[in-house]
PDB file of C-alpha atoms in Angstrom:
ATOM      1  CA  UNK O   1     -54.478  28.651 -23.734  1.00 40.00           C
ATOM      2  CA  UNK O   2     -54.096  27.694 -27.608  1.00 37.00           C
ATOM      3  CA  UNK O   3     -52.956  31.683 -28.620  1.00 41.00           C
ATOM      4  CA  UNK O   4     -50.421  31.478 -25.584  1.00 40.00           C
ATOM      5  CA  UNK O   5     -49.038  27.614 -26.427  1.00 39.00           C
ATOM      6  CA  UNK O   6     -48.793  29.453 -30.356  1.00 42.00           C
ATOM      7  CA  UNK O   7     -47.092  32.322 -28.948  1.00 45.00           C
ATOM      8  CA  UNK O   8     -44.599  29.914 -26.463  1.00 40.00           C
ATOM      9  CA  UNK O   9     -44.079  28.030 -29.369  1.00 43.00           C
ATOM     10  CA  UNK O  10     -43.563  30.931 -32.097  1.00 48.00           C
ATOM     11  CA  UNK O  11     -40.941  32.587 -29.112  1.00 47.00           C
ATOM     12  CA  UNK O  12     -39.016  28.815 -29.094  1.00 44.00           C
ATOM     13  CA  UNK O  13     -38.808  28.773 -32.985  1.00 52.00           C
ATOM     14  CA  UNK O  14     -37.184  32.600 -32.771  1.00 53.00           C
ATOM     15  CA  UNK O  15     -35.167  31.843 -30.409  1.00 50.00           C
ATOM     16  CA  UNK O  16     -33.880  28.581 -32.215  1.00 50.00           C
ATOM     17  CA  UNK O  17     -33.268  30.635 -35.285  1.00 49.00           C
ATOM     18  CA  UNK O  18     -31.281  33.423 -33.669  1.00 51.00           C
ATOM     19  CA  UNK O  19     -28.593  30.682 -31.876  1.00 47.00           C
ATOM     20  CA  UNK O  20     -28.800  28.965 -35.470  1.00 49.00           C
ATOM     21  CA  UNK O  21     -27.676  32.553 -36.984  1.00 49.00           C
ATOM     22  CA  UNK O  22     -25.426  33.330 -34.553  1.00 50.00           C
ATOM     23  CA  UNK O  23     -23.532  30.088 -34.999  1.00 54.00           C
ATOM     24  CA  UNK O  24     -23.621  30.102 -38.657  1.00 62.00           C
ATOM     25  CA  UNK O  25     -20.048  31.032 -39.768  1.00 59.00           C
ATOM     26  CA  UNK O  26     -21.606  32.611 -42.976  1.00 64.00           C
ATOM     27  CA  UNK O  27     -23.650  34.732 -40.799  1.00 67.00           C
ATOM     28  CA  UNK O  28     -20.996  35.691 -38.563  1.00 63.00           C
ATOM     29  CA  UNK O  29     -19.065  36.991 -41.885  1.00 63.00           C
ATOM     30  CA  UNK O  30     -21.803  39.011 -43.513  1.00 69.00           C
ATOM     31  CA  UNK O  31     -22.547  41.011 -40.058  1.00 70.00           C
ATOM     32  CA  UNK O  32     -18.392  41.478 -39.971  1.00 67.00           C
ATOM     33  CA  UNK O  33     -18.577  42.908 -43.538  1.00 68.00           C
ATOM     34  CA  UNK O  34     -21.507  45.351 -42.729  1.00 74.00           C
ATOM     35  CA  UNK O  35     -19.680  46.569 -39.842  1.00 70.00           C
ATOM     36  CA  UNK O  36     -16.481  47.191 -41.601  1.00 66.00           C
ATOM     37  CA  UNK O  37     -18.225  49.035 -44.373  1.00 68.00           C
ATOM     38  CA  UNK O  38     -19.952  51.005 -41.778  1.00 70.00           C
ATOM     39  CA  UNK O  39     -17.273  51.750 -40.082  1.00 65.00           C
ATOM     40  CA  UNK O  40     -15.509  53.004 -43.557  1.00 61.00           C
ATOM     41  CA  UNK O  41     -18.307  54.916 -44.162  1.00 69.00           C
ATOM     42  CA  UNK O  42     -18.285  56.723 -40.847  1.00 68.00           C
ATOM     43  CA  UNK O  43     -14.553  57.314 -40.346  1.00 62.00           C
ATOM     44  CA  UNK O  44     -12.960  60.535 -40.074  1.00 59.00           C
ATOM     45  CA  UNK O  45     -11.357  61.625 -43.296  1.00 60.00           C
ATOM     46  CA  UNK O  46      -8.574  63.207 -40.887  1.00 57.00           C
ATOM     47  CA  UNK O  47      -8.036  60.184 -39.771  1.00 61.00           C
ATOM     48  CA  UNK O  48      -8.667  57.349 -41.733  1.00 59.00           C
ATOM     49  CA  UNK O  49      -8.890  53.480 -40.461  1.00 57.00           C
ATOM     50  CA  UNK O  50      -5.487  51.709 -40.144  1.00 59.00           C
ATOM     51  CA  UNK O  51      -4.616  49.430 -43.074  1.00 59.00           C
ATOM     52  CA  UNK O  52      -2.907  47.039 -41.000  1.00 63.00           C
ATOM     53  CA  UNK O  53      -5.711  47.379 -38.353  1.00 65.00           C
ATOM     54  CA  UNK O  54      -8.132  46.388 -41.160  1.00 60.00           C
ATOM     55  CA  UNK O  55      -6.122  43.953 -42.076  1.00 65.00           C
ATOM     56  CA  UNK O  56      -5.934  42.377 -38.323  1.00 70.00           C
ATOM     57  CA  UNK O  57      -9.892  42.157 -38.072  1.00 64.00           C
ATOM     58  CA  UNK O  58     -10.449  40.787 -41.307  1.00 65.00           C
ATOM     59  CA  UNK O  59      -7.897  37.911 -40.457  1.00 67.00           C
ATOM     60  CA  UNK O  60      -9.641  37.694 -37.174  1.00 69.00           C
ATOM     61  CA  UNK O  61     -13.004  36.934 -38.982  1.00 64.00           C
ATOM     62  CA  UNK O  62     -11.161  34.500 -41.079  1.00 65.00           C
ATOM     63  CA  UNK O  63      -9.720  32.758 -38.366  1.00 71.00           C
ATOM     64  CA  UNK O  64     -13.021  32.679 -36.495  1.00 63.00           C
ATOM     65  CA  UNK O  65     -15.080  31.316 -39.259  1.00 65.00           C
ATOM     66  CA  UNK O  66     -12.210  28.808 -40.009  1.00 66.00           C
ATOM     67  CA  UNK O  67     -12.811  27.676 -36.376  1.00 70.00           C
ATOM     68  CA  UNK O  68     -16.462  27.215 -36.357  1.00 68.00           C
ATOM     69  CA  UNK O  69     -16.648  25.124 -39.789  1.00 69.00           C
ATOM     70  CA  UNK O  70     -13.682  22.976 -38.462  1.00 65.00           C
ATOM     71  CA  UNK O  71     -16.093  22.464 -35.284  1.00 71.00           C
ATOM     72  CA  UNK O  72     -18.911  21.371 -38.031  1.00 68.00           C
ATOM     73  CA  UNK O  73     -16.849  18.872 -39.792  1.00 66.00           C
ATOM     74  CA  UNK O  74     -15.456  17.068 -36.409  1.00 64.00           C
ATOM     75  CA  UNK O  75     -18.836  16.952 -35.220  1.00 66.00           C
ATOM     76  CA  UNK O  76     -20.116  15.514 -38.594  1.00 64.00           C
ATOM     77  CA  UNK O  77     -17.076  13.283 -38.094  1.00 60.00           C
ATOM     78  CA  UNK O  78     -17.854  12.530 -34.650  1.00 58.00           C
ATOM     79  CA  UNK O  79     -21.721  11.170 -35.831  1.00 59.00           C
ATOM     80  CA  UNK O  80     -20.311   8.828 -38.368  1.00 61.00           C
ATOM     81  CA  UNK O  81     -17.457   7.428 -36.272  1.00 58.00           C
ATOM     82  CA  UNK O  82     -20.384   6.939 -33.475  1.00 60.00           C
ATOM     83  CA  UNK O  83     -22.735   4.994 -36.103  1.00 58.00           C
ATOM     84  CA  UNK O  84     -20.052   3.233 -37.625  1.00 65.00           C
ATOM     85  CA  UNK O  85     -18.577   1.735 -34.587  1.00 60.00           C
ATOM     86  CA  UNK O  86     -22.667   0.827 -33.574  1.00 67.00           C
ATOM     87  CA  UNK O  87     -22.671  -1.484 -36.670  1.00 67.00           C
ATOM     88  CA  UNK O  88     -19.078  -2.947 -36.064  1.00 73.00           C
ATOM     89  CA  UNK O  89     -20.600  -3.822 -32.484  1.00 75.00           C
ATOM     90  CA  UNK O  90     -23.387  -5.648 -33.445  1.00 81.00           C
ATOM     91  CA  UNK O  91     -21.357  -8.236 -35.346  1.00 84.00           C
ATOM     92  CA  UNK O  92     -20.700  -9.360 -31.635  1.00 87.00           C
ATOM     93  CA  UNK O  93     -24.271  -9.762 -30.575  1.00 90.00           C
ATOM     94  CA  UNK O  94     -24.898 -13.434 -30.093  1.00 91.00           C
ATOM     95  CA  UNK O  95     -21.019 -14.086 -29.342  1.00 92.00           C
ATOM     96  CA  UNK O  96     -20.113 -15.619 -25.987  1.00 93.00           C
ATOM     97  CA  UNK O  97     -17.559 -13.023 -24.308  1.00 94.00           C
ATOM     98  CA  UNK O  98     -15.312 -12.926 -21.236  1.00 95.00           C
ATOM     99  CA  UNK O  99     -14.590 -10.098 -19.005  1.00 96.00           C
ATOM    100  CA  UNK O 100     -13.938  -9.430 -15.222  1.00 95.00           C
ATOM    101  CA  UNK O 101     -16.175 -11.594 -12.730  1.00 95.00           C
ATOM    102  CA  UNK O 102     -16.832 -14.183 -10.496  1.00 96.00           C
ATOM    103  CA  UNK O 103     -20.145 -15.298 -12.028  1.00 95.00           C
ATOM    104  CA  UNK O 104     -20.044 -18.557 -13.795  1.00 94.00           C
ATOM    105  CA  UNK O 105     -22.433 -19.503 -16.719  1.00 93.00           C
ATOM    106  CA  UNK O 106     -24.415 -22.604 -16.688  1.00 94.00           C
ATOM    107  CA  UNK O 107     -26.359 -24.052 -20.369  1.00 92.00           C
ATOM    108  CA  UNK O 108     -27.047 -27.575 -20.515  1.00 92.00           C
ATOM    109  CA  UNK O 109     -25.056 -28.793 -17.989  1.00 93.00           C
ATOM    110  CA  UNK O 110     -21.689 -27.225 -18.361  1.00 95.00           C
ATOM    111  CA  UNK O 111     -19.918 -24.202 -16.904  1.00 95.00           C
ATOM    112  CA  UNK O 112     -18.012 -22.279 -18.434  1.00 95.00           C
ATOM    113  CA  UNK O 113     -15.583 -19.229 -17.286  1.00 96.00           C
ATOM    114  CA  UNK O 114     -11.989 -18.306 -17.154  1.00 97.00           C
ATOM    115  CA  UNK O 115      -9.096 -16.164 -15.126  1.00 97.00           C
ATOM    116  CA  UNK O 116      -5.811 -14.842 -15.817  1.00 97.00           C
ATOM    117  CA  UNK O 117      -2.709 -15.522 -13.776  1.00 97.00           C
ATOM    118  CA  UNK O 118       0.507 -12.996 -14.246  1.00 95.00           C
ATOM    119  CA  UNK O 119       2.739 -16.298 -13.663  1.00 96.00           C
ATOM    120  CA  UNK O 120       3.294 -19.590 -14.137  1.00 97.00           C
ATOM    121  CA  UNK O 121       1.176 -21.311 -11.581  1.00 97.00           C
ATOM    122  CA  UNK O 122       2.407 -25.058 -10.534  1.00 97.00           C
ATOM    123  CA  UNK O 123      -1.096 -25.623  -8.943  1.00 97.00           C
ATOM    124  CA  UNK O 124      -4.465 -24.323  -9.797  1.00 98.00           C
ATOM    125  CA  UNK O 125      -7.957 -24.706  -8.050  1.00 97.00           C
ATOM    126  CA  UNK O 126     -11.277 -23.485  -9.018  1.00 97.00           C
ATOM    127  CA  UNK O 127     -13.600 -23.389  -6.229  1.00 97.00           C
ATOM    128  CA  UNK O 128     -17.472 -23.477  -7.618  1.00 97.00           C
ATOM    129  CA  UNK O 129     -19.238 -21.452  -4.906  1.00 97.00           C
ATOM    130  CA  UNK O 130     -23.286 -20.337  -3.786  1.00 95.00           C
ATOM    131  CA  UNK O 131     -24.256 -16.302  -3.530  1.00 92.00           C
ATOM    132  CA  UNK O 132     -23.982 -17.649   0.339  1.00 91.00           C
ATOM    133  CA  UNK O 133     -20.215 -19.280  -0.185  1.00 91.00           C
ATOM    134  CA  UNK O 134     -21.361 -22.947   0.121  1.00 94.00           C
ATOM    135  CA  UNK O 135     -18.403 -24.831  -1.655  1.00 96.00           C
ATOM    136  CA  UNK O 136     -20.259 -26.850  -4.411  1.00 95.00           C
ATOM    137  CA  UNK O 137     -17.545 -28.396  -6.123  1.00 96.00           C
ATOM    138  CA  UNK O 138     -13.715 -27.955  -6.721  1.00 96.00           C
ATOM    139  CA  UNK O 139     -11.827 -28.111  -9.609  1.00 97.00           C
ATOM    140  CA  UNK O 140      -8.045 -29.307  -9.627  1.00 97.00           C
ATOM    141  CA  UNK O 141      -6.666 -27.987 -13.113  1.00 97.00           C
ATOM    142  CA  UNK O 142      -3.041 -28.473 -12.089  1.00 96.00           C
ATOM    143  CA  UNK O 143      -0.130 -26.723 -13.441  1.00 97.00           C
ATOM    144  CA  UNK O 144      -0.818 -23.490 -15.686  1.00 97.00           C
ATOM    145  CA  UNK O 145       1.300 -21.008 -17.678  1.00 97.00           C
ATOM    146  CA  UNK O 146       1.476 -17.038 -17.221  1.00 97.00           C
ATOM    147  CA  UNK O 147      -1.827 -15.868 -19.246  1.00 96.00           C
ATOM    148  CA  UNK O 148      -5.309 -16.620 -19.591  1.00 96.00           C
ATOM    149  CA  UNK O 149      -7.560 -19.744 -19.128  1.00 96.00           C
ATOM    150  CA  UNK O 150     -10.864 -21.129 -19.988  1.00 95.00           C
ATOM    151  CA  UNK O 151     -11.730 -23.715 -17.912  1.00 96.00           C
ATOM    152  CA  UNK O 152     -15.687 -25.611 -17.869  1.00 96.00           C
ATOM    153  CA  UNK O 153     -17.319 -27.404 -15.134  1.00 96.00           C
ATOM    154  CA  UNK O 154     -19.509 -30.884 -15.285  1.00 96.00           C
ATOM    155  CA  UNK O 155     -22.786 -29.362 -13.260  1.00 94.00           C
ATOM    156  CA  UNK O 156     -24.835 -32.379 -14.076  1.00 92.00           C
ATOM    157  CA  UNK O 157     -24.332 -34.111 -10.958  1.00 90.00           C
ATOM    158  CA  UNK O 158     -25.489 -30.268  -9.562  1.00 93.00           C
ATOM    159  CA  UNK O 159     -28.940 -30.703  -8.041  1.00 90.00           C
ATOM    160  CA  UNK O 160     -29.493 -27.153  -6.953  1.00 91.00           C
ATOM    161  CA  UNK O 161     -30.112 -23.687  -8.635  1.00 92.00           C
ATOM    162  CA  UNK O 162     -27.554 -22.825 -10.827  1.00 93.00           C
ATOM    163  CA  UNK O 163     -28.732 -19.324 -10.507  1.00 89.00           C
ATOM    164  CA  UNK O 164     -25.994 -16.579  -9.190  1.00 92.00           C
ATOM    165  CA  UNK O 165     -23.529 -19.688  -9.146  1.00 96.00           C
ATOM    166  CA  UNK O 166     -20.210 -18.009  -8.406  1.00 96.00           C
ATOM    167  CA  UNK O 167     -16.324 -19.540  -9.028  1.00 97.00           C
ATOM    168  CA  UNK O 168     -13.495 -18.445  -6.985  1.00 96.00           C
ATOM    169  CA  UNK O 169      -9.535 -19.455  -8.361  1.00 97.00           C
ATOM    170  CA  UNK O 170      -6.739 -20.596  -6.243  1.00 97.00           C
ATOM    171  CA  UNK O 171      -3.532 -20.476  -7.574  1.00 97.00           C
ATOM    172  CA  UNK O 172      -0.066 -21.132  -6.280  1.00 97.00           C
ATOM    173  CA  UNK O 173       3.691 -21.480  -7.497  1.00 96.00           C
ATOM    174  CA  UNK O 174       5.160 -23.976  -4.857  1.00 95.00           C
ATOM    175  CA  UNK O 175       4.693 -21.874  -1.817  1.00 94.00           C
ATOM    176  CA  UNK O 176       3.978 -18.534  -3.124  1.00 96.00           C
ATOM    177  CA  UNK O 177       0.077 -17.567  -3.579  1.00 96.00           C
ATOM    178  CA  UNK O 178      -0.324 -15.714  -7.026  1.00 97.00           C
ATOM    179  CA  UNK O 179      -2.820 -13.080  -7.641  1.00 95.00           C
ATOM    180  CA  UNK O 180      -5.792 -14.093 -10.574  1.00 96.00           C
ATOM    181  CA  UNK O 181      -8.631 -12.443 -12.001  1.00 97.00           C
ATOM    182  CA  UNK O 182     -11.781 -14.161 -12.984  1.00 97.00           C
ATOM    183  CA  UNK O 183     -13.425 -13.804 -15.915  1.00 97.00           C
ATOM    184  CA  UNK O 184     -17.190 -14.067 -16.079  1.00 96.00           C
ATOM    185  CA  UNK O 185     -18.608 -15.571 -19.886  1.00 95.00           C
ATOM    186  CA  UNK O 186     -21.882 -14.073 -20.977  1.00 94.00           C
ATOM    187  CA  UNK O 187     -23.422 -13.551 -24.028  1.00 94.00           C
ATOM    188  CA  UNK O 188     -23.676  -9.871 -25.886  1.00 93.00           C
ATOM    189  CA  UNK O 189     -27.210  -9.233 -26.753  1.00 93.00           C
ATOM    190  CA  UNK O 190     -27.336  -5.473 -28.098  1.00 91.00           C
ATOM    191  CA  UNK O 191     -24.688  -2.418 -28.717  1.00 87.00           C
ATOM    192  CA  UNK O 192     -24.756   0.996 -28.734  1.00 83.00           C
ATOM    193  CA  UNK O 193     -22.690   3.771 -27.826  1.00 78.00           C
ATOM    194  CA  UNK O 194     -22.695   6.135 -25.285  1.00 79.00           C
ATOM    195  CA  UNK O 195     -20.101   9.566 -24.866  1.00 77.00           C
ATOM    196  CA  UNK O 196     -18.592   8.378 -28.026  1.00 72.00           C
ATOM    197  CA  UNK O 197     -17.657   4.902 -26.738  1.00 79.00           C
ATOM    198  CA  UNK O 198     -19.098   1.617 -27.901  1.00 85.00           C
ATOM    199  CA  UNK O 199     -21.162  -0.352 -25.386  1.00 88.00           C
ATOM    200  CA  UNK O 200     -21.832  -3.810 -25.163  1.00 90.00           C
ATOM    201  CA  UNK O 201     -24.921  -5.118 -22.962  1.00 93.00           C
ATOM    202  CA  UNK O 202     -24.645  -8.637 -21.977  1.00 94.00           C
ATOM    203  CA  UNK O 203     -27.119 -11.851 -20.997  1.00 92.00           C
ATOM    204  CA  UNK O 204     -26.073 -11.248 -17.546  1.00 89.00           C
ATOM    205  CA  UNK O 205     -27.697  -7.498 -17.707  1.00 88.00           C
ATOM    206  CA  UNK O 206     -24.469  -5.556 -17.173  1.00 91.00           C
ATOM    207  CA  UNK O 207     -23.340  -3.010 -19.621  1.00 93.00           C
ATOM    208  CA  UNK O 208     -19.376  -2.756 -20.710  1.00 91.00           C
ATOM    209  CA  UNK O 209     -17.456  -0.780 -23.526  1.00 89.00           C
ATOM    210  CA  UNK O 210     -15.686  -2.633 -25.819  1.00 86.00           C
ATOM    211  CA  UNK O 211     -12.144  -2.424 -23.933  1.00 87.00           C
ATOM    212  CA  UNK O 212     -13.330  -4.767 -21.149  1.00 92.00           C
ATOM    213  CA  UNK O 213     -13.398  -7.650 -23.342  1.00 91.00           C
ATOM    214  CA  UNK O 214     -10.741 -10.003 -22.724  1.00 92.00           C
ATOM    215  CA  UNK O 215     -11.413 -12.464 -25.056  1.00 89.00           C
ATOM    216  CA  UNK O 216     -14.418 -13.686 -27.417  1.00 88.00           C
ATOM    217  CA  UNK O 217     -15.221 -17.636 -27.049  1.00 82.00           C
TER     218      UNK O 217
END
């Protein structure tokens, strides 16, 4: 068992080394040059290689090496913009953040939360709802401009859970219903980055990139 995990193990590092070679624009070169001189050395004297068809593969070559150590440097590129956009994220763990959702946030006896409403509202509601859709408490916030809004509810008279507490927003412009979206505020406690994109992971447990932040609080 040892001689054959040696062996598996010796066949893995050959293997490794022969994709590294094959890869490795330098490599690529020399075995291009030992062909062409081969390939001189071996031609008919009656009929002698093509200058400009020498000329064609050895700006082939060129091209093709140019490729591959472009593909290194936007890869090397690629790491650095990945771990530098890692450390510009966690300058935002421990901020408060808002981004789509109905959940609303509960410490020490306030709510907090938001929405955005594409027009000027001349009436808005905030209904402060269960996970069941129990009604717990409504909010009249009266007239609103076109944009966003924070907004924060008194839950000390609350004497349930205010666990999975949810909000719903009702807003109107004299008889016509406008559309909102509600925006959930948690906290960001770590970053990363995944596929090249920065990722956020919040209090509530949900992950997000960076572009569904609608505003820091």
């Amino acid at each position: 068992m040892i001689l054959s995990a040696t062996n598996a193990a010796t066949t893995a590092d050959t293997a490794n080394a022969k994709a590294t070679a094959a890869n490795d624009p330098a490599a690529s070169q020399d075995r291009f040059l030992k062909l062409l001189v081969a390939q001189l050395n071996n031609q008919d004297p009656m009929n002698p290689l093509d200058n400009a068809q020498m000329t064609s593969q050895i700006a082939q070559i060129n091209t093709v090496t140019g490729i591959q150590q472009l593909n290194t440097t936007m890869q090397s590129m690629a790491a650095q913009f990945n771990s530098l956009q890692v450390m510009q994220g966690t300058t935002l763990v421990g901020r408060n953040v808002l981004t789509e959702g109905t959940g609303m946030t509960v410490a020490d006896g306030v709510g907090k939360a938001g929405f955005e409403i594409p027009y000027a509202a001349t009436k808005v509601q905030v209904e402060v709802v269960t996970p069941g859709g129990k009604v717990v408490d409504t909010l009249d916030l009266g007239p609103k401009d076109q944009g966003r809004h924070n907004f924060e509810w008194d839950a000390s008279a609350y004497k349930g859970s205010t666990a999975g507490l949810q909000f719903r927003v009702k807003a109107v412009n004299g008889a016509t219903t406008l559309e909102s979206t509600a925006l959930t505020l948690s906290k960001v406690t770590a970053a990363g980055a995944t596929d090249g994109q920065l990722v956020l992971t919040l209090a509530n447990g949900k992950n997000i990139n960076y572009s569904q932040i609608k505003s820091l609080v």
